[in-house]
XYZ file of C-alpha atoms in Angstrom:
534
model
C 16.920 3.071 -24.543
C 19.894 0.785 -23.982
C 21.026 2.225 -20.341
C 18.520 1.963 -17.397
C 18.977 5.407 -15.133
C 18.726 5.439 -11.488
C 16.927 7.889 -9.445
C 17.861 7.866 -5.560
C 15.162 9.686 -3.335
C 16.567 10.098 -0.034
C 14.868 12.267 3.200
C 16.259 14.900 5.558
C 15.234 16.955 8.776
C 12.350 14.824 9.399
C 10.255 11.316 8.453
C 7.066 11.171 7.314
C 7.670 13.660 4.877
C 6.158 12.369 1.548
C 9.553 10.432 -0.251
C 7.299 8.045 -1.644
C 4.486 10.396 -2.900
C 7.277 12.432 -4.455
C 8.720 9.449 -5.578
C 5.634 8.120 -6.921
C 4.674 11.802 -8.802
C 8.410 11.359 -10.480
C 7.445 7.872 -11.857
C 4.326 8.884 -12.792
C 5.358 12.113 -15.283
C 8.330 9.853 -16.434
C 5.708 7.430 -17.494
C 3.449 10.186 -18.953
C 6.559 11.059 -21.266
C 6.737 8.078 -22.162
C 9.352 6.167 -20.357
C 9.211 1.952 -18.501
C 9.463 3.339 -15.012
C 9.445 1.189 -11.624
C 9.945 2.073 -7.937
C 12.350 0.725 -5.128
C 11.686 0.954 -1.708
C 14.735 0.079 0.541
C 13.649 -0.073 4.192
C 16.460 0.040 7.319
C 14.501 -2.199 9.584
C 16.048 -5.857 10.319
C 12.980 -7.479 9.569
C 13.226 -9.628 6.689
C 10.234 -8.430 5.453
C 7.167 -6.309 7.184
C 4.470 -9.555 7.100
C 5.477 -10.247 10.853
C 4.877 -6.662 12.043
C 2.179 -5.347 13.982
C 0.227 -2.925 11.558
C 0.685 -0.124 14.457
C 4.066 -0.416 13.999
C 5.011 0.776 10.433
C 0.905 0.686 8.753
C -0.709 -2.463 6.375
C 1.498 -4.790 4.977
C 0.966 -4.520 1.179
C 1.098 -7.458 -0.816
C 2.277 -8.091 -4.947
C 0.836 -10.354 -7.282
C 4.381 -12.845 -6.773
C 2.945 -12.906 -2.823
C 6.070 -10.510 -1.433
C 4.935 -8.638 1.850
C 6.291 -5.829 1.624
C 6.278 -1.992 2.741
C 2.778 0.217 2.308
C 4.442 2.447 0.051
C 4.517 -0.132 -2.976
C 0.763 0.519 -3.042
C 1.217 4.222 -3.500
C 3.882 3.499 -6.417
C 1.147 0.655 -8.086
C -1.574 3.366 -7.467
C 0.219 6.196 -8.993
C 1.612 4.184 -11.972
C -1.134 1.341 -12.435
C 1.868 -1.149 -12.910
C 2.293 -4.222 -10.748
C 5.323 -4.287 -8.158
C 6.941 -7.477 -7.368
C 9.540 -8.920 -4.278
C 12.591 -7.223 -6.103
C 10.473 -3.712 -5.009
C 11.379 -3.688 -1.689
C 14.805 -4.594 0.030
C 14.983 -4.545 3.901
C 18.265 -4.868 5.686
C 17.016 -8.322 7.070
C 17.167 -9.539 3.924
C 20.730 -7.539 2.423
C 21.706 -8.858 5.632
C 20.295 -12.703 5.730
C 21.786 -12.527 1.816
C 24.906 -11.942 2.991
C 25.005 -14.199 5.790
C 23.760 -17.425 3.851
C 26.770 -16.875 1.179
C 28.991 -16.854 3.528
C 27.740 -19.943 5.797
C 28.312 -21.808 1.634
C 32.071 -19.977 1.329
C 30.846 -17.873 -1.458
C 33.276 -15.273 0.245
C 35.998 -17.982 0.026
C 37.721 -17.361 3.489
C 37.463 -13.404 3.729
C 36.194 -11.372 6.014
C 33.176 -10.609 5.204
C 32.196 -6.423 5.934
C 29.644 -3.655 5.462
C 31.864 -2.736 3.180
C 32.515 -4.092 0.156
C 29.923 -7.113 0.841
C 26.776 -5.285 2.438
C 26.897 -2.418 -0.033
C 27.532 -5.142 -3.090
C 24.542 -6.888 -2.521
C 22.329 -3.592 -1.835
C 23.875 -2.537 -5.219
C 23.056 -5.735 -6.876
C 19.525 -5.241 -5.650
C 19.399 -1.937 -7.181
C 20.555 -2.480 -10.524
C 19.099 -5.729 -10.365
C 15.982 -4.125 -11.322
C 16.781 -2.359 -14.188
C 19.168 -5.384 -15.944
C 16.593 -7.974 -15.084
C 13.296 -6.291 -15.895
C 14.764 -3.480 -18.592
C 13.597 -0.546 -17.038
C 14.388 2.577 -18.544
C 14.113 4.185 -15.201
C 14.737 2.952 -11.630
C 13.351 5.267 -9.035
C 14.729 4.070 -5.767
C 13.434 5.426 -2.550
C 15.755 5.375 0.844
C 13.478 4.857 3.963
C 14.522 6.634 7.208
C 16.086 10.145 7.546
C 19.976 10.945 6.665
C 21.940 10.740 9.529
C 20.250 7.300 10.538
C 22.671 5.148 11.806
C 20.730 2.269 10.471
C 20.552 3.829 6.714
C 24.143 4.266 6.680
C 25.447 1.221 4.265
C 22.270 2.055 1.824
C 23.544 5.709 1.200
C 27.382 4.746 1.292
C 25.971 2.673 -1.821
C 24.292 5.270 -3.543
C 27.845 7.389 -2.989
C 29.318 4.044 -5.071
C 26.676 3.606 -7.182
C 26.957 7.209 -8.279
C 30.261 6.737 -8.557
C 30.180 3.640 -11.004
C 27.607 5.063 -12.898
C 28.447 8.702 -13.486
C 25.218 10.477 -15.179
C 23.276 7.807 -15.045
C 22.411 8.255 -11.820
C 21.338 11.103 -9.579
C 19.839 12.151 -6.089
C 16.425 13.680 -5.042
C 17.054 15.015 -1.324
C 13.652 15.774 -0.169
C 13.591 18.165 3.406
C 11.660 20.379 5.411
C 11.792 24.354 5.044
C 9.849 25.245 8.539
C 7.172 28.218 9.241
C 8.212 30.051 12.109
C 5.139 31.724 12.867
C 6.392 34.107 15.672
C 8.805 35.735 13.584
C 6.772 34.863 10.057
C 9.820 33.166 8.658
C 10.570 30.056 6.592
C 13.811 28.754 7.649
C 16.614 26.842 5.361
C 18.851 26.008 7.755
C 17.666 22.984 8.786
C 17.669 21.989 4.918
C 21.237 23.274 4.868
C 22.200 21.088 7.913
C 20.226 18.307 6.203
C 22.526 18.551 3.255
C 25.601 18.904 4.979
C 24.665 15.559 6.654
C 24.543 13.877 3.440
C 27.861 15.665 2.206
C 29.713 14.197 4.756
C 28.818 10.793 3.213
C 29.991 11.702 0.247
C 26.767 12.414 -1.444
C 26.093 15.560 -3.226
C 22.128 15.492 -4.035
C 21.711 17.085 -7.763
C 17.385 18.030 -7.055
C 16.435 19.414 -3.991
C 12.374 18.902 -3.252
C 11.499 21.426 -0.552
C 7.908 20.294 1.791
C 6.651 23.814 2.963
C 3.216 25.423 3.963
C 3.842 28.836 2.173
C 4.955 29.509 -0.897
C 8.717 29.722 -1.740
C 10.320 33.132 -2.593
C 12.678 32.921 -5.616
C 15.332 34.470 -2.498
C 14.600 31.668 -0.640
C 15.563 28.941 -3.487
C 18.379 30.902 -4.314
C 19.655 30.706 -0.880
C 18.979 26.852 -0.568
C 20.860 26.723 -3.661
C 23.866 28.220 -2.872
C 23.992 27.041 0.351
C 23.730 23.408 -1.098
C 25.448 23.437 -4.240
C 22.745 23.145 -6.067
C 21.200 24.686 -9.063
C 18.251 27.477 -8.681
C 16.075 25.582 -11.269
C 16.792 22.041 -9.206
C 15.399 23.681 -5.967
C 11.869 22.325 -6.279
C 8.622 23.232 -4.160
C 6.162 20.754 -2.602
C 3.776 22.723 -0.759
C 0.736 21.331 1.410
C -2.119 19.807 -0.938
C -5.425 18.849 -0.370
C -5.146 15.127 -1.626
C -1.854 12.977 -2.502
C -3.481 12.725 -5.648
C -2.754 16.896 -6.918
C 1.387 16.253 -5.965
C 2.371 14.970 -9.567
C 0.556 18.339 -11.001
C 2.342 20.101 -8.594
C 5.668 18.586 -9.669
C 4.934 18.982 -13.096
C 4.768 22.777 -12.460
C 7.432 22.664 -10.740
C 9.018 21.086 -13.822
C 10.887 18.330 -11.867
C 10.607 15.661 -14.913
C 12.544 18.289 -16.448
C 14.844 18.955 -14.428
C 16.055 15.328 -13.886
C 15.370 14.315 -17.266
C 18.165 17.076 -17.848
C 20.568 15.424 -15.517
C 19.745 12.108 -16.802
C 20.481 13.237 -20.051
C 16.889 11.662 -21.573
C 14.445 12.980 -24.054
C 11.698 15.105 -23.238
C 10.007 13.293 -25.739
C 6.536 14.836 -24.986
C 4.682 16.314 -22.816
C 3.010 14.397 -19.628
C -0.537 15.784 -20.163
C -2.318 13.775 -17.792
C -5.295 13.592 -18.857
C -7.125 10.706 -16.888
C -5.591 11.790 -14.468
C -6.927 14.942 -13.889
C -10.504 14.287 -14.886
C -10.076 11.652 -11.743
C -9.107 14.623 -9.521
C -11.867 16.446 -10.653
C -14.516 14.101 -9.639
C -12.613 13.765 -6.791
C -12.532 17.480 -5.508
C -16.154 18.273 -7.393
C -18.204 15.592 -5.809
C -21.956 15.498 -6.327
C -22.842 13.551 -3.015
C -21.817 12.312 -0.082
C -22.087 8.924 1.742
C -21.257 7.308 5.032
C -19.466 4.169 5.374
C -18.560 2.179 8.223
C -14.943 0.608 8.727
C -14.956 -2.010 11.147
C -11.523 -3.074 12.400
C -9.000 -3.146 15.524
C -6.107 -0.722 14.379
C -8.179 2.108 13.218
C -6.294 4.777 15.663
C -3.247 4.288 13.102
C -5.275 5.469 9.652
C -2.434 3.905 7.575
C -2.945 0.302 8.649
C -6.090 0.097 6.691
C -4.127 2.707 3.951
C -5.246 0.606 0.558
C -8.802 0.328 1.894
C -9.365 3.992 2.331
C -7.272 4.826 -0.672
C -9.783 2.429 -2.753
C -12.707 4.259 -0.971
C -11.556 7.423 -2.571
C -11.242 5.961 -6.068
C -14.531 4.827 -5.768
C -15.683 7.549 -5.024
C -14.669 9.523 -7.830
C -15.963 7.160 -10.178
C -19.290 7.786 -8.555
C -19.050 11.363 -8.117
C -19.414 10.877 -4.245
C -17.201 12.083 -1.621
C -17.066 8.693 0.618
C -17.155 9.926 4.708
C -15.114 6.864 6.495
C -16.247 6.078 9.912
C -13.717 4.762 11.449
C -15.006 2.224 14.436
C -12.502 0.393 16.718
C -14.237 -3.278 16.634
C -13.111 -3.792 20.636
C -15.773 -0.865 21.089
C -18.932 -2.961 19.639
C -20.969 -4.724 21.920
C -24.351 -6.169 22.658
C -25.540 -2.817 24.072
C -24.220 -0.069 21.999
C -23.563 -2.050 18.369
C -27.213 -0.960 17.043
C -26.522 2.589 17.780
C -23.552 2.545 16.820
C -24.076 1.841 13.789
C -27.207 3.243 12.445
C -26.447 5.948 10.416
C -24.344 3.716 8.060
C -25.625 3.185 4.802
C -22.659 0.485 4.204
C -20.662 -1.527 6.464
C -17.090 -3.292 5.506
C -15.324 -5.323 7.906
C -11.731 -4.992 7.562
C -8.833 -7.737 7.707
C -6.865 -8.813 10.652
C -5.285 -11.380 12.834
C -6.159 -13.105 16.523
C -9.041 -12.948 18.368
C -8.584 -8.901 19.649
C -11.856 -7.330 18.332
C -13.478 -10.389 16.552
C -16.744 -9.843 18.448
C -17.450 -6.648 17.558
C -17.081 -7.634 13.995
C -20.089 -9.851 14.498
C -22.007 -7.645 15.647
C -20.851 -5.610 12.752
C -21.914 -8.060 10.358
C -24.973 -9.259 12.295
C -26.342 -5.618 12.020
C -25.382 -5.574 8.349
C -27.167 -8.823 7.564
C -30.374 -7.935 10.070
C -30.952 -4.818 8.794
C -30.274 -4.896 5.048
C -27.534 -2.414 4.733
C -24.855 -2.859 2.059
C -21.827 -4.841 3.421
C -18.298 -5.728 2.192
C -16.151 -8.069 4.220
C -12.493 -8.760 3.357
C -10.129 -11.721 4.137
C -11.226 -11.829 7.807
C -13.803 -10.005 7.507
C -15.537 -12.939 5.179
C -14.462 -15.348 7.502
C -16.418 -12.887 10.243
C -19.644 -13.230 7.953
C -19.474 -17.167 7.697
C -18.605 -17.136 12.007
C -21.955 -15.081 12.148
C -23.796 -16.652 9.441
C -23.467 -20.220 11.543
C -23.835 -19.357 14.914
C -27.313 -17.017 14.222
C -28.675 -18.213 11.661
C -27.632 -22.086 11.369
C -27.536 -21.993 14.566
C -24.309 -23.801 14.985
C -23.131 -22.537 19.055
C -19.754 -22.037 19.431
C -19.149 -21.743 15.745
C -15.582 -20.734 15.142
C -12.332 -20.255 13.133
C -9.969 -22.739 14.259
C -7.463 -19.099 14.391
C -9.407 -18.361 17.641
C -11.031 -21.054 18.785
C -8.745 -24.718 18.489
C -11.785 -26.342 20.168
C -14.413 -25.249 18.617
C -16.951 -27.921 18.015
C -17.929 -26.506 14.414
C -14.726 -24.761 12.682
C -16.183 -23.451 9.812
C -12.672 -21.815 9.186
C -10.026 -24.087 9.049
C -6.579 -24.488 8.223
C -5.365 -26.035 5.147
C -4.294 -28.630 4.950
C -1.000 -28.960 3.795
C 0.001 -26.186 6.178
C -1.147 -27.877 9.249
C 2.541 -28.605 9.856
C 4.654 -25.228 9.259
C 5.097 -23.419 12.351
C 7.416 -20.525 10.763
C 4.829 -17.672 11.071
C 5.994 -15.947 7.450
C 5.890 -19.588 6.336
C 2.206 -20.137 6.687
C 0.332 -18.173 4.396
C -1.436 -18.167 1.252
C -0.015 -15.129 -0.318
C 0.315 -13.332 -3.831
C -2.544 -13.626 -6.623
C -4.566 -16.309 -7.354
C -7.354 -17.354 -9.828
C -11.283 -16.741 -8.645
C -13.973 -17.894 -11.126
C -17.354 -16.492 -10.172
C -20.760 -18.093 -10.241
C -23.467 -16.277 -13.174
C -26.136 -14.303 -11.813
C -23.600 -12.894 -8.714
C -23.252 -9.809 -7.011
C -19.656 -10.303 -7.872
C -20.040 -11.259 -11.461
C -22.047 -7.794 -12.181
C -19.529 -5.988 -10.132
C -16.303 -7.752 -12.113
C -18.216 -8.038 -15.201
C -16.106 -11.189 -16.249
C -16.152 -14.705 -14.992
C -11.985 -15.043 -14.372
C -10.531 -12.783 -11.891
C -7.355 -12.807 -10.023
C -7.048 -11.378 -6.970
C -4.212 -11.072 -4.025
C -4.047 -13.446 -0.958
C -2.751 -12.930 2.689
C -4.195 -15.798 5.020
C -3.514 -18.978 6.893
C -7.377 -19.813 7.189
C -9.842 -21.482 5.057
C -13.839 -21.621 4.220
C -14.102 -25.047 5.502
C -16.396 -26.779 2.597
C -17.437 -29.811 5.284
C -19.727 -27.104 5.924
C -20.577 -25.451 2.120
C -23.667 -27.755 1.750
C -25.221 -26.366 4.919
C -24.441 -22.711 4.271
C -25.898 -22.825 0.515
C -29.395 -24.486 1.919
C -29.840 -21.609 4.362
C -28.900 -18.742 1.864
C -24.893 -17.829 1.798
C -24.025 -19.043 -1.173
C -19.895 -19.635 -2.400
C -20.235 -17.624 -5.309
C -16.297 -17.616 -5.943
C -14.082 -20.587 -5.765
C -10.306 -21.287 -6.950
C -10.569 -23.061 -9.736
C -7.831 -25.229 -8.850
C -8.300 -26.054 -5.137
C -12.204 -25.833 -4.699
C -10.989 -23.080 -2.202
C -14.268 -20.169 -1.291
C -13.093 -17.152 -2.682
C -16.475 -15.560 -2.415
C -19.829 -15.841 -0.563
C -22.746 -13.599 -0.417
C -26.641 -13.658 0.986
C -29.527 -14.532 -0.846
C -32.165 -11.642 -0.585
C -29.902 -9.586 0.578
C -29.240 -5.815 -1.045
C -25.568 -6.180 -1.141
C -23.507 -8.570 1.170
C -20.925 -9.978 -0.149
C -17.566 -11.538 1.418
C -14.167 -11.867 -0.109
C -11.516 -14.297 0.923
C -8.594 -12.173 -1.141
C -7.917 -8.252 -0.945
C -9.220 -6.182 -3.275
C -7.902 -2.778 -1.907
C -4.653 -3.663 -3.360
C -5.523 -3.672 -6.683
C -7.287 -0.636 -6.555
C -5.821 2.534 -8.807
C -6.290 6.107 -9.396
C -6.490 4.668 -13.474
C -8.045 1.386 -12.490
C -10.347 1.808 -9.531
C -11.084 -1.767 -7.641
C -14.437 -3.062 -9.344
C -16.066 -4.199 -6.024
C -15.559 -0.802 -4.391
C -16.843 0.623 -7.166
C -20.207 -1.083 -6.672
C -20.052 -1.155 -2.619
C -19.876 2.779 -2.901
C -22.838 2.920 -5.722
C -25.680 0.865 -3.523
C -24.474 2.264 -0.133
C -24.986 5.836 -2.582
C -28.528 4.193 -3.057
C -29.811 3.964 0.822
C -32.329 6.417 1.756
């Protein structure tokens, strides 16, 4: 197919609505039918890019194999279509903006004045397309954070009017909205999709598929109102009722027919039909399981659920491969201590210890990991959560007091977490990390080896801090033994206990490699031995 199309999936009434799940169901029939898909997120926010936010403030910071931070909803497109994302995924205005700004600081503009309009809108239209001329697409699904009528989200849909525009039918726009339950009068109410619609009229925008998030099921009266009232047709208004799981939308949307539909406006094939197979054997395991286990998840930001969104999203592939419906209990790590940890924590038969940053909560990730270690139940620690395991390892069991990561603790006398070297100088925060995918060659007769079930892996990085290996020697004579290291730098990538069950500690993250097609190897085998606990 010679021209890429553009899909433009923008969000009314309210946020939170599901844009990228719907987004991510599109891709995911397109691909079933046989067409290169990839999904865009544009976020509003200044922020360059999310890496310097506080996870309470917009969820976990998703990372791609090229090491862009970027928005959580890249992992629900790589989870839905089991294709890597990459920086040119996700646009923020901080960088449209910062863009901008730099070409004009080297007279790129040559004197003019430089505007929201034409120069903001050019470069979020050369991000756009830039996807589908660089990388060959077929299709370009781009999804519009915020809610129409955002002041902030103005320039991004005043270039989706031009891009529209420029590109006639190759290029159309999924409104998604609200259609309210009133439950005093048992109504569902259109207006405030009508209003919604209007909004994005008066831009200039006239949305070709309308996908409508209800509790109750749609009367044909009710879509024929929604279309009339929003010049749409019938067929184009599209239901997305209330599921279960994320995981049933792109059934839903395929009986809604919404591939059709916009492969109709597109003007593409229907080549064949998006059967889904995998798929829904996955959703069967995952709705039909045959047990049920309980699994700690040790970390400071679990009020907010999404911050630790790839974890718990890799719990649930896991799951299904095992036929086990995996109970999270979610345990705030400020809430561990010396008296409580041990009852806490009993009933787990697995522990992880999630990522993080700063000193908030380390303790009670000790304890975590002490009670893991003591008492022989199945453990997983990631990024910080390794480095948590090699703090505890020293100070109880070497015996090294005051034992520290350098993050927390400058003075420690024994930093068995360090910083690197070569970034010992930066001091720009998104500067200082080790980030994107890097090469991990594990040791035979591993916990990690049997899990993988090859030698080479590569896995994604987001840290500033370091195994230090001054310290390896002692650490392998007491039992923790680096059973992972970058082949390259000598870098501990992974460590686990001798004569332990299951306790093994990961430098990278594995959650974000984790699909519904390709669940995460390591979760895999974390969920079958915590399965195995009596």
């Amino acid at each position: 197919m010679s021209t890429t199309k553009y899909i433009f999936v923008t969000g009314g009434v309210a946020s939170s609505l599901g844009k990228g799940i719907i987004a991510s169901s599109l891709a995911k029939l397109l691909q079933a039918r046989g067409y290169s898909v990839t999904n865009q997120k544009l976020d509003p926010y200044l922020n360059v890019d999310p890496g310097t936010l506080n996870p309470y403030e917009h969820g976990e910071c998703y990372v791609t194999d090229d090491g862009a931070e970027t928005d959580l909803d890249l992992g629900h497109y790589e989870r839905f279509t089991n294709i890597p994302t990459s920086q040119a995924n996700n646009v923020t205005t901080g960088r449209i903006y910062r863009n901008v700004i730099n070409k004009e600081r080297k007279g790129d503009f040559l004197g003019k004045t430089v505007q929201i309009i034409p120069h903001i809108t050019d470069e979020i239209k050369r991000n756009i397309k830039m996807l589908g001329s660089k990388h060959k697409y077929d299709v370009v699904i781009t999804e519009i954070g915020g809610t129409v009528g955002d002041i902030e989200s103005l320039p991004y849909i005043e270039a989706v009017r031009q891009l529209k525009w420029e590109l006639g039918r190759d290029a159309i726009v999924v409104h998604l909205t609200l259609v309210p339950y009133l439950a005093a009068s048992g109504e569902l109410k259109t207006k405030p999709t009508q209003h919604s619609v209007k909004a994005l009229l008066e831009t200039g925008v006239q949305p070709e598929v309308l996908v409508l998030r209800t509790e109750h099921e749609l009367p044909n009266d009710v879509r024929r109102k929604v279309a009339l009232f929003c010049n749409v047709e019938p067929n184009a208004v599209i239901q997305s009722i209330d599921v279960k799981t994320i995981y049933e939308v792109p059934l839903k949307m395929r009986e809604e027919k919404l591939d059709v539909i916009v492969c109709e406006k597109l003007g593409l094939d229907l080549k064949r039909e998006p059967k889904l197979i995998e798929w829904t054997k996955f959703l069967n395991r995952l709705q039909n399981p045959k047990s049920e286990v309980k699994i700690g998840l040790v970390g400071k930001y679990v009020e907010l659920h999404d911050a630790y969104k790839s974890i718990a999203e890799s719990f649930l592939h896991a799951g299904s491969v095992n036929e086990c419906k995996v109970n999270i209990q979610w345990i705030h790590s400020e809430k561990l201590t010396d008296k409580n940890y041990q009852e806490e924590l009993k009933d787990l038969k697995g522990i992880l210890v999630a990522p993080g940053f700063g000193h908030r909560g380390l303790e009670g990730k000790i304890l975590a990991t002490k009670y893991a270690r003591e008492n022989n139940v199945p453990f997983l620690g990631i990024c910080l959560g390794m480095q948590v395991s090699v703090i505890e390892f020293a100070r109880n069991v070497l015996k090294l007091e005051d034992a520290d990561s350098l993050e927390m603790n400058p003075k420690s006398p024994y930093p068995v977490i360090d910083l690197m070297e070569e970034q010992k100088n930066v001091t720009e925060k998104g500067g200082t990390m080790r980030l994107g995918a890097y090469d991990c060659v594990l040791k035979d007769g591993s916990k990690a080896l049997k899990a993988y079930g090859q030698k080479e892996i590569s896995e994604r990085h987001r840290h500033r801090y370091e195994f230090n290996n001054e310290f390896l020697e002692q650490f392998e004579a007491a039992g923790m033994k680096a059973t992972g290291m970058n082949p390259d730098t000598g870098l501990v990538e992974v460590v686990e206990l001798e004569g332990h069950k299951w306790f093994v500690g990961v430098q990278f993250h594995p959650e974000y490699k984790s699909t519904v097609i390709k669940p995460h190897p390591l979760f895999v085998e974390f969920v079958r031995v915590a399965m195995e606990e009596k």
